[in-house]
Amino acid sequence: MSVPQNRRPITPGQVLREDYVEPLALKQDELATALGVHRTTINELLNDKRAVTPEMALRLGHAFNTSAEYWMNLQKAVDLYDALHSDARSEIEKLPVLVR
């Protein structure tokens, strides 16, 4: 999986909202019940205020007949992009390389 360098990847929340919630006309309460989580969890996920955890990836994969890996890969792409574009990256690049 390659992480785009010039734009932030689509988030799991965006995919969930645009590819599943909206087309299926799901309400947040309905999705929360189907996944066995609190409505706040769904709201935060849909609004990109919560990351997909491995447990949530299992729940989403089961509910939408996808794989947990699909949801985790979406999250990983966003996390790596954010790390690559963070202030920490310049500090990390100053650290020694131990193996060449």
PDB file of C-alpha atoms in Angstrom:
ATOM      1  CA  MET A   1       0.000   0.000   0.000  1.00  0.00           C
ATOM      2  CA  SER A   2       1.396   3.358  -0.918  1.00  0.00           C
ATOM      3  CA  VAL A   3       0.545   6.502   0.978  1.00  0.00           C
ATOM      4  CA  PRO A   4      -0.170   9.579  -1.147  1.00  0.00           C
ATOM      5  CA  GLN A   5       2.393  12.311  -0.559  1.00  0.00           C
ATOM      6  CA  ASN A   6       0.442  15.355  -1.733  1.00  0.00           C
ATOM      7  CA  ARG A   7      -2.994  14.755  -0.235  1.00  0.00           C
ATOM      8  CA  ARG A   8      -4.385  13.110   2.849  1.00  0.00           C
ATOM      9  CA  PRO A   9      -5.906   9.704   2.090  1.00  0.00           C
ATOM     10  CA  ILE A  10      -9.621   9.209   2.454  1.00  0.00           C
ATOM     11  CA  THR A  11     -10.437   8.378   6.044  1.00  0.00           C
ATOM     12  CA  PRO A  12     -12.307   5.303   7.229  1.00  0.00           C
ATOM     13  CA  GLY A  13     -15.031   7.656   8.444  1.00  0.00           C
ATOM     14  CA  GLN A  14     -15.457   9.126   4.976  1.00  0.00           C
ATOM     15  CA  VAL A  15     -15.625   5.660   3.418  1.00  0.00           C
ATOM     16  CA  LEU A  16     -18.137   4.529   6.014  1.00  0.00           C
ATOM     17  CA  ARG A  17     -20.279   7.615   5.467  1.00  0.00           C
ATOM     18  CA  GLU A  18     -20.105   7.839   1.661  1.00  0.00           C
ATOM     19  CA  ASP A  19     -20.053   4.156   0.710  1.00  0.00           C
ATOM     20  CA  TYR A  20     -22.282   2.624   3.373  1.00  0.00           C
ATOM     21  CA  VAL A  21     -24.259   4.964   5.644  1.00  0.00           C
ATOM     22  CA  GLU A  22     -25.584   7.338   2.993  1.00  0.00           C
ATOM     23  CA  PRO A  23     -26.368   4.767   0.257  1.00  0.00           C
ATOM     24  CA  LEU A  24     -28.068   2.467   2.772  1.00  0.00           C
ATOM     25  CA  ALA A  25     -29.849   5.423   4.455  1.00  0.00           C
ATOM     26  CA  LEU A  26     -28.595   4.221   7.834  1.00  0.00           C
ATOM     27  CA  LYS A  27     -29.134   6.360  10.873  1.00  0.00           C
ATOM     28  CA  GLN A  28     -26.298   6.595  13.363  1.00  0.00           C
ATOM     29  CA  ASP A  29     -28.422   4.903  16.032  1.00  0.00           C
ATOM     30  CA  GLU A  30     -29.151   2.006  13.687  1.00  0.00           C
ATOM     31  CA  LEU A  31     -25.497   1.551  12.827  1.00  0.00           C
ATOM     32  CA  ALA A  32     -24.457   1.759  16.470  1.00  0.00           C
ATOM     33  CA  THR A  33     -26.979  -0.932  17.386  1.00  0.00           C
ATOM     34  CA  ALA A  34     -25.891  -3.160  14.488  1.00  0.00           C
ATOM     35  CA  LEU A  35     -22.245  -2.831  15.539  1.00  0.00           C
ATOM     36  CA  GLY A  36     -22.943  -3.170  19.265  1.00  0.00           C
ATOM     37  CA  VAL A  37     -21.362   0.180  20.144  1.00  0.00           C
ATOM     38  CA  HIS A  38     -22.531   3.510  21.536  1.00  0.00           C
ATOM     39  CA  ARG A  39     -23.949   6.125  19.171  1.00  0.00           C
ATOM     40  CA  THR A  40     -21.177   8.549  20.207  1.00  0.00           C
ATOM     41  CA  THR A  41     -18.592   6.095  18.891  1.00  0.00           C
ATOM     42  CA  ILE A  42     -20.258   6.083  15.472  1.00  0.00           C
ATOM     43  CA  ASN A  43     -20.660   9.849  15.428  1.00  0.00           C
ATOM     44  CA  GLU A  44     -16.983  10.370  16.220  1.00  0.00           C
ATOM     45  CA  LEU A  45     -15.920   7.814  13.616  1.00  0.00           C
ATOM     46  CA  LEU A  46     -18.094   9.371  10.905  1.00  0.00           C
ATOM     47  CA  ASN A  47     -16.745  12.823  11.760  1.00  0.00           C
ATOM     48  CA  ASP A  48     -13.086  11.719  11.755  1.00  0.00           C
ATOM     49  CA  LYS A  49     -12.706  12.303  15.479  1.00  0.00           C
ATOM     50  CA  ARG A  50     -12.025   8.630  16.230  1.00  0.00           C
ATOM     51  CA  ALA A  51      -9.694   6.160  14.583  1.00  0.00           C
ATOM     52  CA  VAL A  52     -10.669   2.649  13.570  1.00  0.00           C
ATOM     53  CA  THR A  53      -9.338   0.163  16.112  1.00  0.00           C
ATOM     54  CA  PRO A  54      -8.779  -3.521  15.347  1.00  0.00           C
ATOM     55  CA  GLU A  55     -11.986  -4.355  17.248  1.00  0.00           C
ATOM     56  CA  MET A  56     -13.977  -1.781  15.280  1.00  0.00           C
ATOM     57  CA  ALA A  57     -12.441  -3.095  12.062  1.00  0.00           C
ATOM     58  CA  LEU A  58     -13.782  -6.545  12.945  1.00  0.00           C
ATOM     59  CA  ARG A  59     -17.226  -5.090  13.643  1.00  0.00           C
ATOM     60  CA  LEU A  60     -17.293  -3.095  10.397  1.00  0.00           C
ATOM     61  CA  GLY A  61     -15.990  -6.029   8.380  1.00  0.00           C
ATOM     62  CA  HIS A  62     -18.672  -8.286   9.777  1.00  0.00           C
ATOM     63  CA  ALA A  63     -21.511  -5.785   9.325  1.00  0.00           C
ATOM     64  CA  PHE A  64     -20.597  -4.775   5.780  1.00  0.00           C
ATOM     65  CA  ASN A  65     -19.221  -8.097   4.529  1.00  0.00           C
ATOM     66  CA  THR A  66     -15.730  -6.695   4.048  1.00  0.00           C
ATOM     67  CA  SER A  67     -12.488  -7.633   5.747  1.00  0.00           C
ATOM     68  CA  ALA A  68     -11.121  -6.153   8.927  1.00  0.00           C
ATOM     69  CA  GLU A  69      -7.912  -5.598   6.958  1.00  0.00           C
ATOM     70  CA  TYR A  70      -9.761  -3.271   4.590  1.00  0.00           C
ATOM     71  CA  TRP A  71     -10.722  -0.945   7.451  1.00  0.00           C
ATOM     72  CA  MET A  72      -7.311  -1.206   9.112  1.00  0.00           C
ATOM     73  CA  ASN A  73      -5.532  -0.381   5.845  1.00  0.00           C
ATOM     74  CA  LEU A  74      -7.652   2.746   5.432  1.00  0.00           C
ATOM     75  CA  GLN A  75      -6.702   3.807   8.948  1.00  0.00           C
ATOM     76  CA  LYS A  76      -3.034   2.937   8.445  1.00  0.00           C
ATOM     77  CA  ALA A  77      -2.824   5.101   5.323  1.00  0.00           C
ATOM     78  CA  VAL A  78      -4.231   8.107   7.189  1.00  0.00           C
ATOM     79  CA  ASP A  79      -2.000   7.523  10.223  1.00  0.00           C
ATOM     80  CA  LEU A  80       1.163   7.236   8.102  1.00  0.00           C
ATOM     81  CA  TYR A  81       0.290  10.320   6.083  1.00  0.00           C
ATOM     82  CA  ASP A  82      -0.291  12.304   9.267  1.00  0.00           C
ATOM     83  CA  ALA A  83       3.015  11.097  10.721  1.00  0.00           C
ATOM     84  CA  LEU A  84       4.896  11.949   7.519  1.00  0.00           C
ATOM     85  CA  HIS A  85       3.475  15.465   7.635  1.00  0.00           C
ATOM     86  CA  SER A  86       3.960  16.061  11.354  1.00  0.00           C
ATOM     87  CA  ASP A  87       6.513  18.156  13.204  1.00  0.00           C
ATOM     88  CA  ALA A  88       8.003  14.940  14.573  1.00  0.00           C
ATOM     89  CA  ARG A  89       9.204  13.858  11.139  1.00  0.00           C
ATOM     90  CA  SER A  90      11.967  16.461  10.966  1.00  0.00           C
ATOM     91  CA  GLU A  91      13.148  15.410  14.419  1.00  0.00           C
ATOM     92  CA  ILE A  92      13.085  11.746  13.434  1.00  0.00           C
ATOM     93  CA  GLU A  93      15.126  12.431  10.307  1.00  0.00           C
ATOM     94  CA  LYS A  94      17.906  13.864  12.516  1.00  0.00           C
ATOM     95  CA  LEU A  95      18.273  10.581  14.406  1.00  0.00           C
ATOM     96  CA  PRO A  96      21.076   8.211  13.450  1.00  0.00           C
ATOM     97  CA  VAL A  97      20.501   5.387  10.973  1.00  0.00           C
ATOM     98  CA  LEU A  98      21.621   2.176  12.662  1.00  0.00           C
ATOM     99  CA  VAL A  99      21.632  -0.130   9.621  1.00  0.00           C
ATOM    100  CA  ARG A 100      22.575   0.775   6.073  1.00  0.00           C
TER     101      ARG A 100
END
